[in-house]
Short mmCIF file of N, CA, C and O in Angstrom, two decimals:
data_model
loop_
_atom_site.label_atom_id
_atom_site.label_comp_id
_atom_site.label_asym_id
_atom_site.label_seq_id
_atom_site.Cartn_x
_atom_site.Cartn_y
_atom_site.Cartn_z
N MET A 26 34.31 -131.00 132.02
CA MET A 26 35.35 -131.05 131.06
C MET A 26 36.19 -130.75 131.51
O MET A 26 37.16 -130.47 131.21
N LEU A 27 36.10 -130.56 133.16
CA LEU A 27 37.81 -130.90 133.94
C LEU A 27 37.94 -132.43 134.61
O LEU A 27 36.99 -132.53 134.91
N SER A 28 39.12 -132.60 134.64
CA SER A 28 39.35 -133.84 135.09
C SER A 28 39.46 -133.94 136.10
O SER A 28 39.89 -133.04 136.95
N ASP A 29 39.06 -135.40 136.10
CA ASP A 29 39.35 -135.83 137.96
C ASP A 29 40.42 -135.65 138.88
O ASP A 29 42.14 -135.64 138.02
N GLY A 30 40.47 -135.08 139.95
CA GLY A 30 41.85 -134.81 140.66
C GLY A 30 43.14 -133.99 140.04
O GLY A 30 44.56 -134.91 140.05
N SER A 31 42.03 -132.91 139.10
CA SER A 31 43.38 -132.12 138.05
C SER A 31 43.89 -130.79 138.70
O SER A 31 44.65 -129.87 138.99
N PHE A 32 43.19 -131.00 140.37
CA PHE A 32 43.82 -129.20 140.95
C PHE A 32 43.87 -129.46 141.64
O PHE A 32 43.99 -130.60 143.22
N ASP A 33 45.31 -129.18 143.11
CA ASP A 33 45.91 -128.90 143.51
C ASP A 33 45.53 -128.18 144.93
O ASP A 33 45.19 -128.60 145.96
N LEU A 34 44.80 -126.79 144.40
CA LEU A 34 44.47 -125.93 145.54
C LEU A 34 42.46 -125.52 144.22
O LEU A 34 42.85 -125.56 143.28
N VAL A 35 41.78 -125.50 145.45
CA VAL A 35 40.13 -125.02 145.15
C VAL A 35 40.27 -123.96 145.90
O VAL A 35 39.82 -124.05 147.38
N TYR A 36 39.91 -123.11 145.69
CA TYR A 36 39.33 -121.67 146.94
C TYR A 36 38.22 -120.87 146.32
O TYR A 36 38.13 -120.59 145.54
N SER A 37 37.52 -120.43 147.05
CA SER A 37 36.22 -119.77 146.94
C SER A 37 36.12 -119.33 148.23
O SER A 37 36.02 -120.16 149.12
N ARG A 38 35.16 -117.76 147.87
CA ARG A 38 34.91 -117.11 149.60
C ARG A 38 34.27 -115.73 148.15
O ARG A 38 34.06 -115.23 148.12
N ILE A 39 32.80 -116.33 149.55
CA ILE A 39 32.34 -115.15 149.34
C ILE A 39 32.00 -114.67 148.17
O ILE A 39 30.87 -114.40 147.34
N THR A 40 31.60 -116.26 147.67
CA THR A 40 30.43 -116.70 146.10
C THR A 40 29.47 -117.71 146.57
O THR A 40 28.12 -117.11 145.94
N LEU A 41 29.98 -118.51 147.35
CA LEU A 41 28.92 -119.52 146.84
C LEU A 41 27.29 -119.27 147.23
O LEU A 41 26.56 -120.45 147.52
N GLN A 42 27.60 -118.34 148.99
CA GLN A 42 26.52 -117.53 149.61
C GLN A 42 24.58 -116.93 148.96
O GLN A 42 24.21 -116.46 148.88
N HIS A 43 25.72 -117.15 147.72
CA HIS A 43 24.67 -116.25 146.69
C HIS A 43 23.73 -117.33 145.71
O HIS A 43 23.74 -116.56 144.52
N LEU A 44 24.03 -118.16 145.56
CA LEU A 44 23.94 -119.49 145.19
C LEU A 44 22.94 -119.91 145.95
O LEU A 44 23.45 -120.32 147.37
N PRO A 45 21.61 -121.00 145.57
CA PRO A 45 20.10 -121.72 146.04
C PRO A 45 21.22 -123.11 146.65
O PRO A 45 22.58 -122.80 146.25
N PRO A 46 21.09 -123.60 147.80
CA PRO A 46 21.88 -124.37 148.32
C PRO A 46 21.69 -126.14 147.24
O PRO A 46 22.86 -126.50 147.41
N ARG A 47 20.66 -126.07 146.60
CA ARG A 47 21.00 -126.93 145.29
C ARG A 47 22.27 -127.15 145.23
O ARG A 47 23.01 -127.50 144.69
N HIS A 48 22.69 -125.88 144.38
CA HIS A 48 24.07 -125.46 142.96
C HIS A 48 24.66 -125.20 144.53
O HIS A 48 25.54 -125.98 143.71
N ILE A 49 25.11 -124.20 145.54
CA ILE A 49 25.89 -124.77 146.15
C ILE A 49 26.70 -125.99 146.53
O ILE A 49 27.34 -126.76 146.29
N ARG A 50 25.81 -127.28 147.09
CA ARG A 50 25.80 -128.67 147.06
C ARG A 50 27.00 -129.12 146.09
O ARG A 50 27.37 -129.73 145.78
N SER A 51 25.75 -129.04 144.54
CA SER A 51 26.55 -129.45 143.76
C SER A 51 27.89 -129.25 143.29
O SER A 51 28.88 -129.41 142.81
N TYR A 52 27.97 -127.61 143.65
CA TYR A 52 29.48 -127.10 143.76
C TYR A 52 30.56 -127.66 144.21
O TYR A 52 31.78 -128.08 143.71
N LEU A 53 29.97 -127.89 145.71
CA LEU A 53 31.25 -128.60 146.82
C LEU A 53 31.54 -129.92 145.80
O LEU A 53 32.49 -130.32 146.38
N ARG A 54 30.34 -130.56 144.78
CA ARG A 54 30.57 -131.62 144.81
C ARG A 54 31.58 -132.06 143.56
O ARG A 54 32.80 -132.43 143.62
N GLU A 55 31.41 -130.78 142.96
CA GLU A 55 32.62 -130.76 141.75
C GLU A 55 34.13 -130.01 142.23
O GLU A 55 35.14 -130.65 141.95
N PHE A 56 33.58 -129.59 143.62
CA PHE A 56 35.18 -128.87 144.03
C PHE A 56 35.96 -130.28 144.44
O PHE A 56 37.16 -130.33 144.13
N VAL A 57 34.56 -130.95 144.70
CA VAL A 57 35.96 -132.52 145.66
C VAL A 57 35.78 -132.67 144.48
O VAL A 57 37.34 -133.61 144.68
N ARG A 58 35.94 -133.00 142.83
CA ARG A 58 36.03 -134.00 142.38
C ARG A 58 37.58 -134.06 141.78
O ARG A 58 38.13 -135.37 141.40
N VAL A 59 37.37 -132.49 141.33
CA VAL A 59 37.91 -131.62 141.19
C VAL A 59 39.67 -131.84 141.37
O VAL A 59 40.67 -131.59 140.65
N LEU A 60 39.89 -132.27 143.23
CA LEU A 60 40.64 -131.44 144.21
C LEU A 60 41.51 -133.45 143.60
O LEU A 60 41.32 -134.21 143.45
N ARG A 61 42.92 -132.63 143.47
CA ARG A 61 43.99 -133.53 142.86
C ARG A 61 44.04 -134.38 145.06
O ARG A 61 43.98 -133.34 145.96
N PRO A 62 44.20 -135.82 144.82
CA PRO A 62 45.09 -136.09 145.89
C PRO A 62 45.65 -135.85 147.11
O PRO A 62 46.42 -135.13 145.54
N GLY A 63 45.67 -135.63 148.02
CA GLY A 63 46.38 -134.23 148.92
C GLY A 63 46.32 -133.49 148.56
O GLY A 63 46.77 -132.09 149.32
N GLY A 64 45.53 -132.41 148.09
CA GLY A 64 45.09 -131.60 147.37
C GLY A 64 44.70 -130.88 148.60
O GLY A 64 44.01 -131.29 149.49
N LEU A 65 44.36 -129.19 148.48
CA LEU A 65 44.03 -128.26 149.52
C LEU A 65 41.94 -128.06 148.50
O LEU A 65 42.88 -127.02 147.76
N LEU A 66 40.82 -127.66 149.42
CA LEU A 66 40.08 -126.90 148.98
C LEU A 66 39.83 -126.40 150.37
O LEU A 66 38.97 -126.72 151.92
N ILE A 67 39.30 -125.16 150.35
CA ILE A 67 39.43 -123.54 151.47
C ILE A 67 38.53 -122.90 150.72
O ILE A 67 38.16 -122.69 149.22
N PHE A 68 37.07 -123.04 151.27
CA PHE A 68 35.68 -122.30 151.01
C PHE A 68 35.38 -121.72 152.28
O PHE A 68 35.54 -121.71 153.70
N GLN A 69 34.52 -121.08 152.57
CA GLN A 69 33.90 -119.77 153.30
C GLN A 69 32.59 -120.17 153.19
O GLN A 69 32.05 -120.50 151.36
N LEU A 70 31.20 -120.52 153.82
CA LEU A 70 29.78 -120.54 153.35
C LEU A 70 29.10 -120.51 154.75
O LEU A 70 29.79 -120.43 155.45
N PRO A 71 27.66 -119.18 155.05
CA PRO A 71 27.13 -119.26 156.01
C PRO A 71 26.56 -120.02 156.12
O PRO A 71 26.39 -121.35 154.96
N ALA A 72 26.37 -120.17 157.55
CA ALA A 72 25.30 -121.96 157.87
C ALA A 72 23.78 -121.63 158.21
O ALA A 72 23.51 -122.77 158.42
N SER A 73 24.17 -120.13 159.03
CA SER A 73 22.41 -119.87 158.86
C SER A 73 22.61 -118.24 159.79
O SER A 73 23.17 -118.23 160.02
N TYR A 74 21.51 -117.89 160.01
CA TYR A 74 21.18 -116.90 160.14
C TYR A 74 20.97 -116.50 161.73
O TYR A 74 20.99 -117.82 162.57
N ARG A 75 22.41 -115.72 162.22
CA ARG A 75 22.58 -115.78 164.01
C ARG A 75 21.40 -115.59 165.45
O ARG A 75 21.72 -115.89 165.60
N SER A 76 20.20 -114.82 164.87
CA SER A 76 18.61 -115.63 165.77
C SER A 76 17.85 -115.60 164.58
O SER A 76 17.35 -115.32 163.08
N LEU A 77 17.19 -115.41 164.45
CA LEU A 77 15.18 -115.73 164.76
C LEU A 77 14.65 -114.36 164.06
O LEU A 77 14.00 -113.88 162.55
N TRP A 78 14.94 -113.43 164.48
CA TRP A 78 14.01 -112.18 163.99
C TRP A 78 14.78 -111.25 162.59
O TRP A 78 14.27 -111.16 162.48
N VAL A 79 16.14 -111.37 162.82
CA VAL A 79 17.46 -111.57 161.46
C VAL A 79 16.59 -112.48 160.64
O VAL A 79 16.65 -111.46 159.29
N ARG A 80 16.70 -113.43 160.19
CA ARG A 80 15.78 -114.51 159.16
C ARG A 80 14.51 -113.69 159.49
O ARG A 80 14.17 -113.81 158.16
N LEU A 81 14.46 -113.36 159.59
CA LEU A 81 12.28 -112.33 159.61
C LEU A 81 12.82 -111.59 159.02
O LEU A 81 11.53 -111.76 157.96
N ARG A 82 12.92 -110.70 158.88
CA ARG A 82 13.44 -109.68 158.66
C ARG A 82 13.92 -109.59 157.51
O ARG A 82 13.13 -109.19 156.60
N TYR A 83 15.28 -110.65 157.74
CA TYR A 83 15.39 -110.84 155.99
C TYR A 83 14.50 -111.13 154.80
O TYR A 83 14.42 -110.45 154.02
N GLY A 84 13.49 -112.57 155.56
CA GLY A 84 12.38 -113.21 155.16
C GLY A 84 11.82 -111.96 154.35
O GLY A 84 10.95 -112.17 153.38
N ILE A 85 10.91 -110.88 154.81
CA ILE A 85 10.01 -109.88 154.55
C ILE A 85 10.96 -109.13 153.87
O ILE A 85 10.21 -108.18 152.78
N TYR A 86 11.81 -108.60 153.97
CA TYR A 86 12.67 -107.92 152.36
C TYR A 86 13.13 -108.68 151.89
O TYR A 86 13.36 -108.01 150.08
N ARG A 87 12.92 -110.00 151.48
CA ARG A 87 12.74 -110.54 150.57
C ARG A 87 11.45 -109.73 149.26
O ARG A 87 12.09 -109.84 148.08
N VAL A 88 10.65 -111.03 150.63
CA VAL A 88 9.14 -110.86 149.61
C VAL A 88 9.05 -109.31 148.73
O VAL A 88 8.44 -109.47 148.36
N VAL A 89 9.11 -108.09 149.69
CA VAL A 89 9.53 -106.63 149.58
C VAL A 89 9.91 -106.48 147.86
O VAL A 89 9.62 -106.11 147.27
N THR A 90 11.33 -106.38 147.85
CA THR A 90 11.72 -106.21 146.65
C THR A 90 11.71 -107.45 145.78
O THR A 90 11.72 -107.38 144.46
N ARG A 91 11.68 -108.56 145.94
CA ARG A 91 11.22 -109.57 144.87
C ARG A 91 10.32 -109.50 144.51
O ARG A 91 9.71 -109.11 143.32
N ARG A 92 9.20 -109.88 145.21
CA ARG A 92 7.77 -109.57 144.98
C ARG A 92 6.82 -109.29 144.37
O ARG A 92 5.72 -108.66 143.51
N LEU A 93 7.21 -108.01 145.14
CA LEU A 93 5.75 -106.70 145.48
C LEU A 93 6.55 -105.97 144.36
O LEU A 93 6.50 -105.24 143.57
N LEU A 94 7.81 -105.67 144.36
CA LEU A 94 8.98 -104.03 143.53
C LEU A 94 9.45 -104.93 142.36
O LEU A 94 9.54 -103.88 141.36
N ARG A 95 9.85 -106.49 143.05
CA ARG A 95 10.07 -106.99 141.43
C ARG A 95 11.33 -106.16 140.44
O ARG A 95 11.44 -105.40 139.96
N LEU A 96 12.67 -106.04 141.86
CA LEU A 96 13.52 -105.41 141.69
C LEU A 96 13.99 -107.35 141.34
O LEU A 96 14.87 -107.58 142.63
N ALA A 97 14.94 -106.48 140.56
CA ALA A 97 16.27 -108.27 141.09
C ALA A 97 17.14 -108.31 140.70
O ALA A 97 18.31 -108.66 140.22
N THR A 98 16.99 -106.83 141.20
CA THR A 98 19.22 -106.24 141.20
C THR A 98 19.32 -107.46 142.73
O THR A 98 21.07 -106.54 143.32
N VAL A 99 18.69 -107.39 143.18
CA VAL A 99 18.52 -108.16 145.47
C VAL A 99 19.17 -108.57 144.99
O VAL A 99 19.08 -109.83 145.00
N MET A 100 20.67 -109.22 145.72
CA MET A 100 21.56 -109.99 146.29
C MET A 100 21.17 -111.14 146.09
O MET A 100 21.04 -110.85 148.08
N GLU A 101 20.84 -112.36 146.40
CA GLU A 101 20.24 -112.71 147.88
C GLU A 101 21.22 -113.85 148.74
O GLU A 101 22.53 -113.53 147.93
N MET A 102 21.05 -114.11 149.40
CA MET A 102 21.91 -114.43 150.69
C MET A 102 21.43 -115.73 151.45
O MET A 102 20.26 -115.98 151.32
N TYR A 103 22.19 -117.41 150.85
CA TYR A 103 22.19 -118.29 151.69
C TYR A 103 22.73 -119.20 152.37
O TYR A 103 24.50 -118.23 152.77
N GLY A 104 22.70 -120.05 153.25
CA GLY A 104 23.71 -121.32 152.98
C GLY A 104 23.21 -122.77 153.93
O GLY A 104 21.78 -122.67 153.57
N ILE A 105 23.66 -123.18 154.33
CA ILE A 105 23.60 -124.13 154.53
C ILE A 105 24.70 -125.46 156.16
O ILE A 105 26.33 -124.30 156.47
N PRO A 106 23.53 -125.56 157.35
CA PRO A 106 24.36 -125.59 158.04
C PRO A 106 25.23 -126.15 157.79
O PRO A 106 25.54 -127.51 157.99
N ARG A 107 25.97 -126.66 159.13
CA ARG A 107 27.82 -126.84 159.03
C ARG A 107 27.96 -128.91 159.57
O ARG A 107 28.17 -128.95 157.58
N HIS A 108 26.92 -129.05 160.35
CA HIS A 108 26.83 -130.31 160.19
C HIS A 108 26.33 -131.05 158.32
O HIS A 108 27.23 -131.98 157.89
N ARG A 109 25.17 -130.45 157.54
CA ARG A 109 25.14 -130.95 156.75
C ARG A 109 26.45 -131.52 155.59
O ARG A 109 25.99 -131.69 154.61
N VAL A 110 27.07 -129.22 155.57
CA VAL A 110 28.21 -129.34 155.03
C VAL A 110 29.43 -130.79 154.86
O VAL A 110 29.72 -130.77 153.96
N GLU A 111 29.41 -130.80 155.83
CA GLU A 111 30.47 -132.17 156.61
C GLU A 111 30.14 -132.85 156.38
O GLU A 111 30.51 -133.82 155.39
N THR A 112 28.96 -133.08 156.90
CA THR A 112 28.48 -134.99 155.74
C THR A 112 28.48 -134.87 154.26
O THR A 112 28.70 -135.61 153.99
N LEU A 113 28.56 -134.17 154.18
CA LEU A 113 28.17 -133.91 151.77
C LEU A 113 29.87 -133.94 151.75
O LEU A 113 29.92 -134.87 150.88
N LEU A 114 30.41 -133.32 152.50
CA LEU A 114 31.41 -133.23 152.11
C LEU A 114 32.82 -135.14 152.33
O LEU A 114 33.35 -135.39 151.48
N ARG A 115 32.02 -135.22 153.51
CA ARG A 115 32.39 -136.70 153.56
C ARG A 115 32.23 -138.02 152.50
O ARG A 115 33.08 -139.05 151.59
N GLU A 116 30.35 -138.10 152.52
CA GLU A 116 30.32 -138.47 151.39
C GLU A 116 30.84 -138.49 149.50
O GLU A 116 30.54 -139.50 148.92
N CYS A 117 31.45 -136.96 149.77
CA CYS A 117 32.27 -137.04 147.79
C CYS A 117 33.42 -137.80 148.58
O CYS A 117 34.50 -137.19 147.68
N GLY A 118 33.66 -138.77 149.57
CA GLY A 118 35.28 -138.63 149.97
C GLY A 118 36.36 -137.39 150.42
O GLY A 118 37.88 -138.12 150.40
N ALA A 119 35.68 -137.23 150.96
CA ALA A 119 36.63 -135.54 151.58
C ALA A 119 37.12 -135.47 152.57
O ALA A 119 35.73 -136.68 153.68
N SER A 120 37.39 -134.86 153.66
CA SER A 120 38.04 -135.08 154.45
C SER A 120 38.44 -134.33 155.23
O SER A 120 38.27 -132.80 154.88
N VAL A 121 37.59 -133.63 155.96
CA VAL A 121 37.74 -132.40 157.47
C VAL A 121 38.78 -131.96 157.78
O VAL A 121 38.29 -132.60 158.77
N LEU A 122 39.56 -130.68 157.37
CA LEU A 122 41.25 -130.39 158.82
C LEU A 122 40.82 -129.55 159.12
O LEU A 122 41.50 -129.62 160.21
N ALA A 123 39.95 -127.93 159.02
CA ALA A 123 39.73 -127.48 160.63
C ALA A 123 37.97 -127.28 159.14
O ALA A 123 38.50 -126.97 158.20
N VAL A 124 37.60 -126.47 160.77
CA VAL A 124 36.42 -125.29 160.18
C VAL A 124 36.64 -124.18 161.07
O VAL A 124 36.71 -123.98 162.81
N GLU A 125 36.79 -122.96 160.91
CA GLU A 125 36.51 -122.36 161.91
C GLU A 125 35.72 -120.35 161.74
O GLU A 125 35.01 -120.75 160.01
N GLU A 126 35.16 -120.22 162.30
CA GLU A 126 34.08 -118.28 162.12
C GLU A 126 34.86 -118.12 161.23
O GLU A 126 35.82 -117.49 160.79
N ASP A 127 34.53 -117.06 160.24
CA ASP A 127 34.32 -116.21 159.15
C ASP A 127 33.04 -115.33 159.02
O ASP A 127 32.10 -115.59 158.21
N ALA A 128 33.46 -114.11 159.91
CA ALA A 128 33.00 -112.76 160.03
C ALA A 128 32.50 -113.04 158.41
O ALA A 128 31.68 -111.18 158.29
N VAL A 129 32.67 -112.80 157.37
CA VAL A 129 32.44 -112.35 155.75
C VAL A 129 31.07 -112.22 155.66
O VAL A 129 31.01 -110.97 154.43
N ALA A 130 30.87 -112.69 155.15
CA ALA A 130 29.14 -113.31 154.91
C ALA A 130 28.61 -112.14 155.92
O ALA A 130 27.47 -111.37 155.78
N GLY A 131 28.48 -111.04 157.12
CA GLY A 131 27.98 -109.89 157.95
C GLY A 131 27.53 -110.33 159.48
O GLY A 131 27.63 -112.32 159.47
N GLU A 132 27.44 -109.45 160.14
CA GLU A 132 27.29 -109.54 161.50
C GLU A 132 25.58 -110.27 161.67
O GLU A 132 25.84 -111.42 162.29
N GLU A 133 25.16 -110.17 160.22
CA GLU A 133 23.80 -111.12 160.54
C GLU A 133 23.73 -112.94 161.03
O GLU A 133 22.97 -113.90 160.77
N TRP A 134 25.29 -113.56 160.31
CA TRP A 134 25.23 -114.51 159.51
C TRP A 134 25.94 -115.18 159.96
O TRP A 134 27.60 -114.91 161.04
N LEU A 135 25.99 -116.79 160.89
CA LEU A 135 27.24 -117.33 160.97
C LEU A 135 28.08 -117.87 159.94
O LEU A 135 27.11 -118.51 158.97
N SER A 136 28.53 -118.13 159.77
CA SER A 136 29.55 -118.19 158.50
C SER A 136 30.27 -118.75 159.31
O SER A 136 32.00 -118.73 160.10
N TYR A 137 31.58 -120.42 157.74
CA TYR A 137 32.03 -120.47 158.13
C TYR A 137 33.37 -120.40 157.26
O TYR A 137 32.70 -120.15 156.19
N ARG A 138 34.59 -120.95 157.42
CA ARG A 138 35.95 -121.21 156.32
C ARG A 138 36.35 -122.61 156.65
O ARG A 138 36.23 -122.58 158.17
N TYR A 139 36.27 -123.29 155.77
CA TYR A 139 35.90 -124.77 155.23
C TYR A 139 37.41 -125.11 155.09
O TYR A 139 37.99 -124.70 153.64
N PHE A 140 38.84 -126.03 156.07
CA PHE A 140 39.46 -127.13 154.86
C PHE A 140 39.74 -128.26 155.14
O PHE A 140 39.77 -128.95 155.85
N VAL A 141 39.38 -128.84 153.96
CA VAL A 141 38.62 -129.77 153.78
C VAL A 141 40.78 -130.62 152.34
O VAL A 141 40.86 -129.74 151.85
N THR A 142 40.54 -131.97 152.34
CA THR A 142 41.20 -132.26 151.51
C THR A 142 40.94 -134.15 151.33
O THR A 142 40.13 -133.52 151.34
N ARG A 143 41.83 -134.36 149.88
CA ARG A 143 40.56 -135.85 149.67
C ARG A 143 41.68 -136.29 149.26
O ARG A 143 43.05 -135.97 148.92
#
């Protein structure tokens, strides 16, 4: 629907983290595709939990709320390790200009803000 290279700026913050990783990867490919050469892509994405304990606690919470209590209103959180994000972006023909920590995902997550061009 959108033409290749049709946007000067693509920006996403606190959105991708709520999509399963396969969808995150699809969105990142699409962001790069619609970005014009020399354009700027800025997005935030968690990389991982800060500790094994947090990961375990969140896993238990998800099982209890989603499977046992069947609560569909629970907001899921996902991440992709930084090196995998950077590899995907390079495979799409993008260049990573900078990556900085971004605490917006909460204290349980190691999260980054990416600055990318094509």
